[in-house]
PDB file of C-alpha atoms in Angstrom:
ATOM      1  CA  MET A   1       8.485  17.355 -17.232  1.00 84.00           C
ATOM      2  CA  THR A   2       9.048  16.422 -20.850  1.00 85.00           C
ATOM      3  CA  GLU A   3       7.379  13.590 -22.720  1.00 87.00           C
ATOM      4  CA  LYS A   4      10.627  11.607 -22.576  1.00 90.00           C
ATOM      5  CA  GLU A   5      10.858  12.099 -18.804  1.00 90.00           C
ATOM      6  CA  TYR A   6       7.220  11.036 -18.458  1.00 88.00           C
ATOM      7  CA  ASN A   7       7.901   7.827 -20.422  1.00 89.00           C
ATOM      8  CA  GLU A   8      10.954   7.111 -18.273  1.00 91.00           C
ATOM      9  CA  CYS A   9       8.795   7.666 -15.196  1.00 90.00           C
ATOM     10  CA  VAL A  10       6.249   5.142 -16.478  1.00 90.00           C
ATOM     11  CA  ASN A  11       8.973   2.567 -17.101  1.00 91.00           C
ATOM     12  CA  GLN A  12      10.627   3.188 -13.759  1.00 91.00           C
ATOM     13  CA  TYR A  13       7.669   3.410 -11.359  1.00 90.00           C
ATOM     14  CA  ALA A  14       4.659   1.623 -12.870  1.00 90.00           C
ATOM     15  CA  ASP A  15       5.457  -1.742 -11.279  1.00 91.00           C
ATOM     16  CA  ASN A  16       6.179  -0.198  -7.872  1.00 90.00           C
ATOM     17  CA  VAL A  17       2.943   1.799  -7.803  1.00 90.00           C
ATOM     18  CA  TYR A  18       0.934  -1.225  -8.976  1.00 92.00           C
ATOM     19  CA  ARG A  19       2.538  -3.520  -6.388  1.00 89.00           C
ATOM     20  CA  PHE A  20       1.801  -1.020  -3.606  1.00 88.00           C
ATOM     21  CA  ILE A  21      -1.851  -0.645  -4.601  1.00 88.00           C
ATOM     22  CA  VAL A  22      -2.566  -4.321  -5.284  1.00 88.00           C
ATOM     23  CA  LYS A  23      -1.026  -5.364  -1.942  1.00 85.00           C
ATOM     24  CA  ASN A  24      -3.399  -2.992  -0.175  1.00 82.00           C
ATOM     25  CA  LEU A  25      -6.537  -3.561  -2.254  1.00 81.00           C
ATOM     26  CA  ARG A  26      -6.006  -7.248  -3.016  1.00 80.00           C
ATOM     27  CA  HIS A  27      -7.912  -6.720  -6.265  1.00 81.00           C
ATOM     28  CA  GLU A  28      -5.879  -6.615  -9.478  1.00 86.00           C
ATOM     29  CA  GLU A  29      -8.375  -4.930 -11.796  1.00 87.00           C
ATOM     30  CA  ASP A  30      -9.074  -2.106  -9.360  1.00 86.00           C
ATOM     31  CA  ALA A  31      -5.340  -1.683  -8.772  1.00 89.00           C
ATOM     32  CA  ARG A  32      -4.720  -1.366 -12.526  1.00 90.00           C
ATOM     33  CA  ASP A  33      -7.441   1.287 -12.790  1.00 90.00           C
ATOM     34  CA  ILE A  34      -5.950   3.272  -9.928  1.00 90.00           C
ATOM     35  CA  VAL A  35      -2.435   3.102 -11.386  1.00 91.00           C
ATOM     36  CA  GLN A  36      -3.738   4.171 -14.782  1.00 91.00           C
ATOM     37  CA  THR A  37      -5.545   7.113 -13.190  1.00 90.00           C
ATOM     38  CA  ALA A  38      -2.382   8.134 -11.328  1.00 91.00           C
ATOM     39  CA  PHE A  39      -0.350   8.165 -14.537  1.00 91.00           C
ATOM     40  CA  GLU A  40      -3.136  10.004 -16.334  1.00 91.00           C
ATOM     41  CA  LYS A  41      -3.066  12.718 -13.661  1.00 91.00           C
ATOM     42  CA  LEU A  42       0.714  12.900 -13.944  1.00 90.00           C
ATOM     43  CA  TRP A  43       0.365  13.366 -17.707  1.00 90.00           C
ATOM     44  CA  ARG A  44      -2.210  16.118 -17.280  1.00 90.00           C
ATOM     45  CA  ASN A  45       0.004  17.870 -14.722  1.00 89.00           C
ATOM     46  CA  LYS A  46       3.363  17.158 -16.367  1.00 87.00           C
ATOM     47  CA  GLU A  47       4.073  20.871 -16.810  1.00 89.00           C
ATOM     48  CA  ALA A  48       3.663  21.517 -13.074  1.00 90.00           C
ATOM     49  CA  VAL A  49       5.418  18.381 -11.742  1.00 88.00           C
ATOM     50  CA  GLU A  50       9.189  18.401 -11.579  1.00 88.00           C
ATOM     51  CA  ASN A  51      10.845  15.224 -12.800  1.00 85.00           C
ATOM     52  CA  ASP A  52      12.550  14.517  -9.459  1.00 87.00           C
ATOM     53  CA  LYS A  53       9.173  14.812  -7.673  1.00 87.00           C
ATOM     54  CA  SER A  54       7.311  12.483 -10.056  1.00 88.00           C
ATOM     55  CA  LYS A  55       7.660   9.369  -7.864  1.00 88.00           C
ATOM     56  CA  SER A  56       6.210  11.128  -4.840  1.00 88.00           C
ATOM     57  CA  PHE A  57       3.446  12.648  -6.989  1.00 90.00           C
ATOM     58  CA  LEU A  58       2.496   9.229  -8.400  1.00 90.00           C
ATOM     59  CA  PHE A  59       2.392   7.469  -5.052  1.00 88.00           C
ATOM     60  CA  THR A  60       0.440  10.331  -3.476  1.00 89.00           C
ATOM     61  CA  VAL A  61      -2.168  10.320  -6.248  1.00 90.00           C
ATOM     62  CA  ALA A  62      -2.383   6.514  -6.254  1.00 89.00           C
ATOM     63  CA  TYR A  63      -2.719   6.389  -2.474  1.00 88.00           C
ATOM     64  CA  ASN A  64      -5.490   8.996  -2.489  1.00 87.00           C
ATOM     65  CA  GLN A  65      -7.276   7.194  -5.332  1.00 88.00           C
ATOM     66  CA  MET A  66      -7.028   3.930  -3.393  1.00 87.00           C
ATOM     67  CA  ILE A  67      -8.519   5.507  -0.256  1.00 83.00           C
ATOM     68  CA  ASP A  68     -11.343   7.020  -2.317  1.00 82.00           C
ATOM     69  CA  HIS A  69     -11.957   3.641  -3.938  1.00 82.00           C
ATOM     70  CA  ILE A  70     -12.080   1.863  -0.585  1.00 77.00           C
ATOM     71  CA  ARG A  71     -14.486   4.384   0.834  1.00 75.00           C
ATOM     72  CA  LYS A  72     -16.746   4.300  -2.227  1.00 74.00           C
ATOM     73  CA  ASN A  73     -16.946   0.563  -2.699  1.00 68.00           C
ATOM     74  CA  LYS A  74     -16.465  -0.651   0.858  1.00 61.00           C
ATOM     75  CA  ARG A  75     -14.553  -3.638  -0.529  1.00 44.00           C
ATOM     76  CA  ILE A  76     -12.303  -4.180   2.440  1.00 42.00           C
ATOM     77  CA  GLN A  77     -13.927  -5.362   5.621  1.00 47.00           C
ATOM     78  CA  LEU A  78     -11.025  -6.302   7.825  1.00 45.00           C
ATOM     79  CA  LYS A  79     -13.089  -8.026  10.471  1.00 43.00           C
ATOM     80  CA  ASP A  80     -14.597 -10.493   7.990  1.00 46.00           C
ATOM     81  CA  ASP A  81     -11.244 -11.069   6.293  1.00 47.00           C
ATOM     82  CA  PHE A  82      -9.545 -11.706   9.603  1.00 46.00           C
ATOM     83  CA  SER A  83     -12.200 -14.180  10.743  1.00 46.00           C
ATOM     84  CA  GLU A  84     -11.811 -16.185   7.535  1.00 50.00           C
ATOM     85  CA  ASP A  85      -8.015 -16.008   7.700  1.00 49.00           C
ATOM     86  CA  ALA A  86      -7.985 -17.124  11.332  1.00 48.00           C
ATOM     87  CA  ARG A  87     -10.054 -20.210  10.461  1.00 48.00           C
ATOM     88  CA  GLN A  88      -7.672 -21.028   7.614  1.00 51.00           C
ATOM     89  CA  VAL A  89      -4.636 -20.770   9.897  1.00 46.00           C
ATOM     90  CA  HIS A  90      -6.148 -23.178  12.422  1.00 46.00           C
ATOM     91  CA  GLN A  91      -7.127 -25.666   9.704  1.00 47.00           C
ATOM     92  CA  SER A  92      -3.778 -25.604   7.959  1.00 47.00           C
ATOM     93  CA  SER A  93      -1.060 -27.844   9.376  1.00 43.00           C
ATOM     94  CA  ASN A  94       1.745 -26.192   7.352  1.00 42.00           C
ATOM     95  CA  PRO A  95       1.125 -22.462   6.947  1.00 53.00           C
ATOM     96  CA  ASN A  96       3.989 -20.889   5.092  1.00 66.00           C
ATOM     97  CA  LEU A  97       5.625 -17.660   6.136  1.00 71.00           C
ATOM     98  CA  LYS A  98       4.252 -15.592   3.255  1.00 74.00           C
ATOM     99  CA  LYS A  99       0.691 -16.627   4.023  1.00 77.00           C
ATOM    100  CA  ALA A 100       1.139 -15.852   7.729  1.00 76.00           C
ATOM    101  CA  LEU A 101       2.590 -12.454   6.897  1.00 78.00           C
ATOM    102  CA  MET A 102      -0.313 -11.619   4.571  1.00 80.00           C
ATOM    103  CA  GLN A 103      -2.765 -12.623   7.280  1.00 80.00           C
ATOM    104  CA  ALA A 104      -0.954 -10.404   9.747  1.00 81.00           C
ATOM    105  CA  LEU A 105      -1.038  -7.498   7.276  1.00 83.00           C
ATOM    106  CA  ASN A 106      -4.782  -8.027   6.846  1.00 82.00           C
ATOM    107  CA  ARG A 107      -5.209  -7.299  10.567  1.00 84.00           C
ATOM    108  CA  LEU A 108      -3.864  -3.779  10.115  1.00 85.00           C
ATOM    109  CA  ASN A 109      -6.071  -0.833   9.242  1.00 86.00           C
ATOM    110  CA  GLU A 110      -5.664   0.939   5.872  1.00 84.00           C
ATOM    111  CA  THR A 111      -3.206   3.520   7.176  1.00 86.00           C
ATOM    112  CA  GLN A 112      -1.009   1.056   9.029  1.00 87.00           C
ATOM    113  CA  ARG A 113      -0.893  -1.374   6.106  1.00 87.00           C
ATOM    114  CA  SER A 114       0.009   1.443   3.705  1.00 87.00           C
ATOM    115  CA  LEU A 115       2.766   2.631   6.027  1.00 88.00           C
ATOM    116  CA  VAL A 116       4.283  -0.837   6.283  1.00 87.00           C
ATOM    117  CA  MET A 117       4.087  -1.326   2.526  1.00 85.00           C
ATOM    118  CA  LEU A 118       5.662   2.050   1.746  1.00 85.00           C
ATOM    119  CA  LYS A 119       8.459   1.707   4.312  1.00 86.00           C
ATOM    120  CA  ASP A 120       9.305  -1.986   4.323  1.00 82.00           C
ATOM    121  CA  TYR A 121       8.359  -3.057   0.784  1.00 79.00           C
ATOM    122  CA  GLU A 122       8.994   0.106  -1.223  1.00 79.00           C
ATOM    123  CA  GLY A 123      11.803   1.557   0.909  1.00 80.00           C
ATOM    124  CA  TYR A 124      10.543   5.126   1.263  1.00 84.00           C
ATOM    125  CA  SER A 125      11.945   7.438   3.930  1.00 85.00           C
ATOM    126  CA  TYR A 126       9.723   8.707   6.737  1.00 88.00           C
ATOM    127  CA  GLU A 127       9.646  12.125   5.100  1.00 87.00           C
ATOM    128  CA  GLU A 128       8.563  10.718   1.721  1.00 87.00           C
ATOM    129  CA  ILE A 129       5.871   8.594   3.352  1.00 87.00           C
ATOM    130  CA  GLY A 130       4.608  11.663   5.176  1.00 89.00           C
ATOM    131  CA  GLU A 131       4.304  13.539   1.888  1.00 87.00           C
ATOM    132  CA  ILE A 132       2.470  10.660   0.221  1.00 85.00           C
ATOM    133  CA  MET A 133       0.022  10.065   3.043  1.00 86.00           C
ATOM    134  CA  GLY A 134      -0.399  13.617   4.301  1.00 88.00           C
ATOM    135  CA  LEU A 135       1.151  12.935   7.717  1.00 89.00           C
ATOM    136  CA  ASN A 136       4.043  14.578   9.503  1.00 90.00           C
ATOM    137  CA  GLU A 137       7.228  12.591  10.105  1.00 88.00           C
ATOM    138  CA  SER A 138       6.434  11.982  13.790  1.00 90.00           C
ATOM    139  CA  GLN A 139       3.008  10.579  12.958  1.00 90.00           C
ATOM    140  CA  VAL A 140       4.564   8.268  10.377  1.00 90.00           C
ATOM    141  CA  LYS A 141       7.025   6.923  12.954  1.00 90.00           C
ATOM    142  CA  VAL A 142       4.376   6.431  15.650  1.00 91.00           C
ATOM    143  CA  TYR A 143       1.831   4.777  13.345  1.00 90.00           C
ATOM    144  CA  LEU A 144       4.496   2.568  11.786  1.00 90.00           C
ATOM    145  CA  HIS A 145       5.737   1.523  15.241  1.00 90.00           C
ATOM    146  CA  ARG A 146       2.205   0.587  16.299  1.00 89.00           C
ATOM    147  CA  ALA A 147       1.661  -1.349  13.077  1.00 89.00           C
ATOM    148  CA  ARG A 148       4.868  -3.311  13.595  1.00 87.00           C
ATOM    149  CA  LEU A 149       3.865  -4.107  17.186  1.00 87.00           C
ATOM    150  CA  THR A 150       0.534  -5.434  15.927  1.00 87.00           C
ATOM    151  CA  LEU A 151       2.324  -7.535  13.308  1.00 84.00           C
ATOM    152  CA  ARG A 152       4.803  -8.893  15.841  1.00 84.00           C
ATOM    153  CA  THR A 153       2.080  -9.731  18.363  1.00 84.00           C
ATOM    154  CA  TYR A 154       0.131 -11.607  15.715  1.00 81.00           C
ATOM    155  CA  LEU A 155       3.112 -13.408  14.192  1.00 79.00           C
ATOM    156  CA  VAL A 156       4.548 -14.673  17.505  1.00 77.00           C
ATOM    157  CA  SER A 157       1.262 -15.787  19.033  1.00 71.00           C
ATOM    158  CA  PRO A 158       1.338 -19.530  19.804  1.00 67.00           C
ATOM    159  CA  GLU A 159      -1.383 -20.437  17.306  1.00 68.00           C
ATOM    160  CA  ASN A 160       0.601 -18.830  14.462  1.00 61.00           C
ATOM    161  CA  VAL A 161       4.077 -20.169  15.311  1.00 55.00           C
ATOM    162  CA  ARG A 162       4.452 -23.691  13.942  1.00 54.00           C
TER     163      ARG A 162
END
């Protein structure tokens, strides 16, 4: 990968990688640090990474950095988040769709949420998602199916449909 190709990669994928990480972490500063680290690793490995594989490389590095960050800092505690979100839904008389969707996504575990974000928000294929997350294509399909069932169950429950 040349310097020009690296710069094009930054321009093309920086927003996508950031959006993916911040949606999962829900912390902007940490997401920026992770994205910066991913691009730094791409720069250090630019000789070994082919230009057409740069997107997959970036998302894989960013995903792994995010998982490491979550494990180190224990920032995300889904049970506590869900309890608070559930109280907010019951108190609110007009919850909008985006808020309900974010609350549903918060119910998913790290892997499921990442799968949904990569497939439905970023538009990756099952094969690409498997490469990024270190899963085979069948696992991606099964985990994604289960995540979508969880989302659907939550979103159509009577207390959330208003």
